[in-house]
PDB file of C-alpha atoms in Angstrom:
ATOM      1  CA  UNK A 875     -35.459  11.310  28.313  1.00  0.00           C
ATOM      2  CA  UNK A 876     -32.364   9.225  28.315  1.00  0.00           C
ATOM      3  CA  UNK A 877     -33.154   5.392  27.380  1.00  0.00           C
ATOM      4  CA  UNK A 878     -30.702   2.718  28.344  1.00  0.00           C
ATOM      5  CA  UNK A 879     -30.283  -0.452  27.008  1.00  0.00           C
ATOM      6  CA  UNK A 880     -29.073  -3.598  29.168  1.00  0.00           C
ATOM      7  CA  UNK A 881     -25.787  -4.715  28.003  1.00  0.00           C
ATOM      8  CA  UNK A 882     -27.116  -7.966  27.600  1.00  0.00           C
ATOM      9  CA  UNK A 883     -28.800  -6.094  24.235  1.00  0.00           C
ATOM     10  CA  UNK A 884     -25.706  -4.378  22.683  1.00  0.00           C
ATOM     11  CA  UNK A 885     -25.487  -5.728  19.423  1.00  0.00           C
ATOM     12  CA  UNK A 886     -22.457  -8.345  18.776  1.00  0.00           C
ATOM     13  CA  UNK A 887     -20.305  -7.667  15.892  1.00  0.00           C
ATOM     14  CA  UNK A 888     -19.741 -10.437  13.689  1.00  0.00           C
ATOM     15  CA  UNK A 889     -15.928 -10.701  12.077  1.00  0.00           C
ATOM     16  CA  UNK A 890     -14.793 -13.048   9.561  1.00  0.00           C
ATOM     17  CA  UNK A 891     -11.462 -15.273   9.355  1.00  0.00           C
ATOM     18  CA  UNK A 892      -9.132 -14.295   6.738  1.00  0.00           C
ATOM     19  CA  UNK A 893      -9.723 -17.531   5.063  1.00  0.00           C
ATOM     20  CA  UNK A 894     -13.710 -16.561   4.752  1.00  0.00           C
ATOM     21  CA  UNK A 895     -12.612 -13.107   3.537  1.00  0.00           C
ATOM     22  CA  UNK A 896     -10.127 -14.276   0.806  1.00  0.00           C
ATOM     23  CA  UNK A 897     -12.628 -16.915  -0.476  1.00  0.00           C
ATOM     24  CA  UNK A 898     -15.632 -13.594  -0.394  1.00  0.00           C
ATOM     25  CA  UNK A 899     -13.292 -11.588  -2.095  1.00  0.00           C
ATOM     26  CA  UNK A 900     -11.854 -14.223  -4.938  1.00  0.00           C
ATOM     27  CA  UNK A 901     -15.837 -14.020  -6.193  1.00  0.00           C
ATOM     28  CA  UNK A 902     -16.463 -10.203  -5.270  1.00  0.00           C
ATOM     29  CA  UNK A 903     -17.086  -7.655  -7.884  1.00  0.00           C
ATOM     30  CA  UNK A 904     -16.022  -4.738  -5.448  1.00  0.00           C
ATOM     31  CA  UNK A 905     -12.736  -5.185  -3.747  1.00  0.00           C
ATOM     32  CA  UNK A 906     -11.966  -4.751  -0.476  1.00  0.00           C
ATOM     33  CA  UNK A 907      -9.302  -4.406   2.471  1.00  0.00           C
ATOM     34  CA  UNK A 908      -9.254  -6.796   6.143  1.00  0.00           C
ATOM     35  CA  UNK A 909      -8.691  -5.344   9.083  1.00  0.00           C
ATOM     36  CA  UNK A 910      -9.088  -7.915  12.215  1.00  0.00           C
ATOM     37  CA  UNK A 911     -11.980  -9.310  11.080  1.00  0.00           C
ATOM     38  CA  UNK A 912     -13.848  -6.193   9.231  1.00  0.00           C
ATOM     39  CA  UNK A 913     -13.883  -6.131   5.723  1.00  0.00           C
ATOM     40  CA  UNK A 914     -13.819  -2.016   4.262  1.00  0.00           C
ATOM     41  CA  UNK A 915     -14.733  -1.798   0.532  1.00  0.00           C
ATOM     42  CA  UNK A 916     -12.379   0.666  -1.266  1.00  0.00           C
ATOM     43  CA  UNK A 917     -13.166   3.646  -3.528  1.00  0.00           C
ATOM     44  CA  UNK A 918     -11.823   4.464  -6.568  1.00  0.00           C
ATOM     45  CA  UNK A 919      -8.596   6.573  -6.957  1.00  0.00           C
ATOM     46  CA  UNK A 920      -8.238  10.016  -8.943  1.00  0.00           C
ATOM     47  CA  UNK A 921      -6.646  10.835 -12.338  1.00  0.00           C
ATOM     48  CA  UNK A 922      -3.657  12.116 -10.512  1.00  0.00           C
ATOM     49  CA  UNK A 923      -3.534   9.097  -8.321  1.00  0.00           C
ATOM     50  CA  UNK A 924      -3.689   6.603 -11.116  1.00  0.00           C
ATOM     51  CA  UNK A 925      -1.109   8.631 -13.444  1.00  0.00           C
ATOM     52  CA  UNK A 926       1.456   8.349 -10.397  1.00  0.00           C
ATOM     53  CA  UNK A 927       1.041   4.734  -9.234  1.00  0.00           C
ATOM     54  CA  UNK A 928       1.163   3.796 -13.726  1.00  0.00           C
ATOM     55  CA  UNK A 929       4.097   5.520 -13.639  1.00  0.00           C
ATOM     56  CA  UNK A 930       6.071   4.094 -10.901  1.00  0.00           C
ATOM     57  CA  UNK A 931       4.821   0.562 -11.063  1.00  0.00           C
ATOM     58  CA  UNK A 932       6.255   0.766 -15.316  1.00  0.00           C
ATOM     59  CA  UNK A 933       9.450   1.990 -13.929  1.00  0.00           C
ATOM     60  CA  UNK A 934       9.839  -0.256 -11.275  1.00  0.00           C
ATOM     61  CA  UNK A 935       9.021  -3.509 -13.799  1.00  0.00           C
ATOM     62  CA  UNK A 936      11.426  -1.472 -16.210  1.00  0.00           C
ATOM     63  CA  UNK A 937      14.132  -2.008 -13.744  1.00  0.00           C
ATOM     64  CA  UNK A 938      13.361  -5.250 -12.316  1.00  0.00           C
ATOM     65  CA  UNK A 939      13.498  -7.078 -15.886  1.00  0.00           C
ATOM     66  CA  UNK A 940      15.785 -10.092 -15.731  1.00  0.00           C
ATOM     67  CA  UNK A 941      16.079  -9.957 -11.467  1.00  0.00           C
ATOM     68  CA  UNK A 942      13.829 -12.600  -9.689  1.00  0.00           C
ATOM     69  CA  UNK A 943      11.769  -9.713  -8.536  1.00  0.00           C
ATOM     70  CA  UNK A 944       8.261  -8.733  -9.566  1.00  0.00           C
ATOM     71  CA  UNK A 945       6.734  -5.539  -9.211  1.00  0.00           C
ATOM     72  CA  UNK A 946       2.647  -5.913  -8.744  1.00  0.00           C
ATOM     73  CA  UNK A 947      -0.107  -3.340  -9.290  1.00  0.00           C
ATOM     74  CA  UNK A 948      -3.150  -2.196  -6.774  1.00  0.00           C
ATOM     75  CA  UNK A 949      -5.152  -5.463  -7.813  1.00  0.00           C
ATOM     76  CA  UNK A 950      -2.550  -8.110  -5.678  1.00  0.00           C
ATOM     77  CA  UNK A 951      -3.361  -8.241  -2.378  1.00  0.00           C
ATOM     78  CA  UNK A 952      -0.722  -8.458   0.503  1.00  0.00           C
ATOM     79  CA  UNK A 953      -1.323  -9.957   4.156  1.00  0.00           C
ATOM     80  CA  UNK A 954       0.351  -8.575   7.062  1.00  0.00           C
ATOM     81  CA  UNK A 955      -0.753 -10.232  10.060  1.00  0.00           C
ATOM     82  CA  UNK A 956      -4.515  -9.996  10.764  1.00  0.00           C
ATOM     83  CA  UNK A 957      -4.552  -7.656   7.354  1.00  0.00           C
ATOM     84  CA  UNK A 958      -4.985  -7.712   3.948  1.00  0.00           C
ATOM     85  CA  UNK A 959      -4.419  -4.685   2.190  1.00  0.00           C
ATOM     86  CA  UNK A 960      -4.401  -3.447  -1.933  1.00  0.00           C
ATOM     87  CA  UNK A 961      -1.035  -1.894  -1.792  1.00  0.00           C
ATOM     88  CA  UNK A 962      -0.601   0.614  -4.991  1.00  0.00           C
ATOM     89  CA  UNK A 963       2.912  -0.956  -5.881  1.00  0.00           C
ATOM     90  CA  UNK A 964       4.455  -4.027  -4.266  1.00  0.00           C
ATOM     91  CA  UNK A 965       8.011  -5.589  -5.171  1.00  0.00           C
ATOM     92  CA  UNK A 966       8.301  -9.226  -4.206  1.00  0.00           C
ATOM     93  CA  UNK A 967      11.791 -11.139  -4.822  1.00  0.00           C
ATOM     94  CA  UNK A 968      10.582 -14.637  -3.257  1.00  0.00           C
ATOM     95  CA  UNK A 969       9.234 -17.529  -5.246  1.00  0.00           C
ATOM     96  CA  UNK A 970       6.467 -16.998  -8.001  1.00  0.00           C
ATOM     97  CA  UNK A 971       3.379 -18.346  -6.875  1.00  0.00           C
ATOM     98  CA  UNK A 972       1.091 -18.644 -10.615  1.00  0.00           C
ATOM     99  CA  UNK A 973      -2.055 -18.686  -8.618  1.00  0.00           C
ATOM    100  CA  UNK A 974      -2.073 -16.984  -5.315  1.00  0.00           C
ATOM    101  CA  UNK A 975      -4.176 -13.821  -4.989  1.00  0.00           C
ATOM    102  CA  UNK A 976      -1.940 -12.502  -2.141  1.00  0.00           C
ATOM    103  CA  UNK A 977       1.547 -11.434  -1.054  1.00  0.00           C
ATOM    104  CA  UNK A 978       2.778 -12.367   2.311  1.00  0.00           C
ATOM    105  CA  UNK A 979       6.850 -11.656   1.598  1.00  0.00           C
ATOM    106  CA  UNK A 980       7.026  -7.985  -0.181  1.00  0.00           C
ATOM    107  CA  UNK A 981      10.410  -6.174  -0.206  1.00  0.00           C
ATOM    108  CA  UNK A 982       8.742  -3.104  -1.083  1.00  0.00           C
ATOM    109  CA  UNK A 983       5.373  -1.567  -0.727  1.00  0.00           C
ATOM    110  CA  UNK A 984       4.398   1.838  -2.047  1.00  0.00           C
ATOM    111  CA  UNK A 985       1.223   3.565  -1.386  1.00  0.00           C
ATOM    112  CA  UNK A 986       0.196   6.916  -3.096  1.00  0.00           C
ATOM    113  CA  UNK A 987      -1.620   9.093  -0.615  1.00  0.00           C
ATOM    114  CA  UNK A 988      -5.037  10.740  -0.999  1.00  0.00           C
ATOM    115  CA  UNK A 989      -6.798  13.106   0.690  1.00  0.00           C
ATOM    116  CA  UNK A 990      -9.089   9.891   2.057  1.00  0.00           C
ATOM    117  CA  UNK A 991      -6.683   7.590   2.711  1.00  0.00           C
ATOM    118  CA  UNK A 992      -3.547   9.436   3.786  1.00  0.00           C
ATOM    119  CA  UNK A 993      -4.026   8.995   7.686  1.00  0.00           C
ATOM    120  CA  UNK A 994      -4.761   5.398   7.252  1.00  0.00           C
ATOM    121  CA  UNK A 995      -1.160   4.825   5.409  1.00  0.00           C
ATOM    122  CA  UNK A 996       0.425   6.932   7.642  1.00  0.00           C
ATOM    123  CA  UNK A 997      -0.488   4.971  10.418  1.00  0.00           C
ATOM    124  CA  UNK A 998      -2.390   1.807  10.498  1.00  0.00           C
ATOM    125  CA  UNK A 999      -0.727   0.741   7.436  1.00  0.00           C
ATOM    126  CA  UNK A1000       2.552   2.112   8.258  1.00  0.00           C
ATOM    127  CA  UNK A1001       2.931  -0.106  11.421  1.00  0.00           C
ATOM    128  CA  UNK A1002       0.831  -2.960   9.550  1.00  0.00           C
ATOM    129  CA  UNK A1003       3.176  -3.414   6.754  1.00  0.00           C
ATOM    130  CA  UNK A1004       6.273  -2.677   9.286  1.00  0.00           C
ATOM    131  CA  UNK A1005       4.952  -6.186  10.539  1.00  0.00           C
ATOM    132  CA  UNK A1006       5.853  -7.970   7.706  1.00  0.00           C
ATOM    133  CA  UNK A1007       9.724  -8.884   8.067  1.00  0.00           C
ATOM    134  CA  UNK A1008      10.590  -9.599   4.439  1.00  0.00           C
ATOM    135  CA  UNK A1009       9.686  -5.958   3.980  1.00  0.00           C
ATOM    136  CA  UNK A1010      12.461  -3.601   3.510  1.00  0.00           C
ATOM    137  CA  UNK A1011      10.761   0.235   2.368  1.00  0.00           C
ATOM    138  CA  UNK A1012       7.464   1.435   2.433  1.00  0.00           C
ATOM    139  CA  UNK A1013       6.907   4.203   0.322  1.00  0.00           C
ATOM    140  CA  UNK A1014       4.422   7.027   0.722  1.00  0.00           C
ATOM    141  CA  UNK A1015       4.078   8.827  -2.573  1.00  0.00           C
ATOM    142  CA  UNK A1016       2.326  12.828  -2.355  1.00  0.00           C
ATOM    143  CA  UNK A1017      -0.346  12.988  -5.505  1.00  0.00           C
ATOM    144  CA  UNK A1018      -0.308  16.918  -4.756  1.00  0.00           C
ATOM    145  CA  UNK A1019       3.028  18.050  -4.715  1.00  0.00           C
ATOM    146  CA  UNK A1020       6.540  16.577  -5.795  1.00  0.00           C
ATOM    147  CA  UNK A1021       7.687  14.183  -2.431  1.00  0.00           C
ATOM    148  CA  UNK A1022       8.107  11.261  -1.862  1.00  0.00           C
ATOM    149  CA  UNK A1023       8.708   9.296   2.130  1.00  0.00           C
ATOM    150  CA  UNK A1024      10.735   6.508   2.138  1.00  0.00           C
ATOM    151  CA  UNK A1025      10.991   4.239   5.365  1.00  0.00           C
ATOM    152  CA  UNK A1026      13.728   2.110   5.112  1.00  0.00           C
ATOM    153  CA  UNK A1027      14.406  -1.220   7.425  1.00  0.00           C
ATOM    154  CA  UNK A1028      17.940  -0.981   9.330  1.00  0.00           C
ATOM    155  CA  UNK A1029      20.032  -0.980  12.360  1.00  0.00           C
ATOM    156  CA  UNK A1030      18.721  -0.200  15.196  1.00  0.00           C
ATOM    157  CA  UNK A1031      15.320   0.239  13.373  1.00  0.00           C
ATOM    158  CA  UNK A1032      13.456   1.974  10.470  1.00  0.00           C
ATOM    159  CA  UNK A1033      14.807   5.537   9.401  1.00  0.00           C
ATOM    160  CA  UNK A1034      12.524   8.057   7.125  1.00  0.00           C
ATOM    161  CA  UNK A1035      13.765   9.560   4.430  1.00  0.00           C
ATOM    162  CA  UNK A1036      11.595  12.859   2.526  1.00  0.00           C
ATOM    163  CA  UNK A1037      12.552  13.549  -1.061  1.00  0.00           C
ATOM    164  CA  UNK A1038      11.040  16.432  -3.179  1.00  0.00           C
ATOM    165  CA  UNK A1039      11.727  18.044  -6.372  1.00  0.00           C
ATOM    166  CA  UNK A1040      15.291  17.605  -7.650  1.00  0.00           C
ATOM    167  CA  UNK A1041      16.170  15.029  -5.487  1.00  0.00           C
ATOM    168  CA  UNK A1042      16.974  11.715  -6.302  1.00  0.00           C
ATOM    169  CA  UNK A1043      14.604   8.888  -5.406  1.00  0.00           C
ATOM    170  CA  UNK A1044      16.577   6.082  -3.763  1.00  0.00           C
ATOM    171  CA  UNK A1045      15.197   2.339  -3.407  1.00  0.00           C
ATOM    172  CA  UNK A1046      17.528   0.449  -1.600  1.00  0.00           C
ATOM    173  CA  UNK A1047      15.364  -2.796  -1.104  1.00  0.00           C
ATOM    174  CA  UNK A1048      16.311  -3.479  -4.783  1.00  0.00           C
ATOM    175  CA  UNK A1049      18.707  -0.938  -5.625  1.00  0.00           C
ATOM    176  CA  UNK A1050      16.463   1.621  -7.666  1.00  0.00           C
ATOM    177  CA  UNK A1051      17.972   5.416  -8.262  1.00  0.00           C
ATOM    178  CA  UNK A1052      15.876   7.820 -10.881  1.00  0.00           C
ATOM    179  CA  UNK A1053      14.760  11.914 -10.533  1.00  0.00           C
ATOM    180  CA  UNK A1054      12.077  12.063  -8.574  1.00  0.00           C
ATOM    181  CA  UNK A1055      10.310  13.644 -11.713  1.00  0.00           C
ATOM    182  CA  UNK A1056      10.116  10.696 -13.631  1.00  0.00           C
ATOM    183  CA  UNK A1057       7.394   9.361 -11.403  1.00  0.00           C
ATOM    184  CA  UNK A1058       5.791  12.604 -11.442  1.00  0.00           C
ATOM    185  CA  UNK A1059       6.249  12.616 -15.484  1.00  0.00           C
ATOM    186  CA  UNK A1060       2.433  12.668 -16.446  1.00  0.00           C
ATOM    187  CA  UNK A1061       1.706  15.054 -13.595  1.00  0.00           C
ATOM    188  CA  UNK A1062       4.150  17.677 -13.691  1.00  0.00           C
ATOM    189  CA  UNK A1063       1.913  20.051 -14.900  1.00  0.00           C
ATOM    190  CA  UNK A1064      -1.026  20.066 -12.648  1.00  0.00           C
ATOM    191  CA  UNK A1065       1.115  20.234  -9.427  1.00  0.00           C
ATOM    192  CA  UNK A1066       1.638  23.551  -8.166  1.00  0.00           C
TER     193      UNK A1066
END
């Protein structure tokens, strides 16, 4: 037997202002990602994951030494919009801020993809970060095989780029250029 419940009944779901969320996350233990209202904790990345994301952000802070830019790891925040995301690399070229625990002016955002998360950077995060209109690339990164999608800011709009191994990995938002190996450098043996 089929029950229904008066919509006067259906259960109202509460959402918080990013102001509530960044103040609950400053004290949190766990961290977690805002979507329009909805906080999502995050899980932990692999081995792999972590190797790839070392590697890249060291290479990118290599190269940025002496420019006004900054590369940040997965524990700065950036807002885009009604979002607030843990990006896995971020580039920002704006003002230094000592004490903000977010980014709201990236030039560059990389995220390397999981098994778990890849839809969600393909798309929601994708046009989320698209949003943000200091940003010049985002940057999906595989973890299981050498390649590497670059979308890239331009006339008329954004263009995608796909890299594997033996290319050259091009950054134009701040004028990076290495093999696309390097970044895979710790890996290189456990991709097939």
């Amino acid at each position: 037997r089929l029950v229904f419940k008066p919509m006067s009944t259906v259960e109202k779901f509460e959402t918080l202002s990013v102001t509530a969320y960044l103040a609950l996350e400053e004290r949190s233990e766990t961290r977690h990602e805002y979507v329009d209202g909805v906080i999502y904790a995050m899980v932990g990345g692999s081995v792999r994951h972590n190797l790839i994301a070392a590697s890249l952000l060291s290479t990118l802070r290599s190269h940025l030494r002496g420019s006004p830019c900054r590369a940040y790891m997965s524990d700065m925040k950036v807002q885009a919009g009604t979002r607030v995301y843990y990006p896995d690399v971020m580039v920002s070229c704006g003002k230094l801020h000592p004490t903000a625990t977010y980014e709201s002016a990236p030039v560059l955002i990389v995220e390397v993809l999981s098994e778990s998360t890849e839809a969600r950077d393909r798309l929601e995060k994708l046009v989320a970060y698209q949003s943000i209109s200091s940003l010049t690339e985002y940057v999906l990164v595989s973890q299981d095989k050498i390649q590497v999608e670059t979308y890239l800011r331009g006339e008329p709009g954004w263009s995608r780029t796909i890299c594997s191994y033996g290319d050259r990995l091009h950054l134009e938002s701040i004028g990076f250029e290495c093999q696309i190996e390097r970044i895979y450098e710790d890996v290189l043996d456990s991709l097939t």
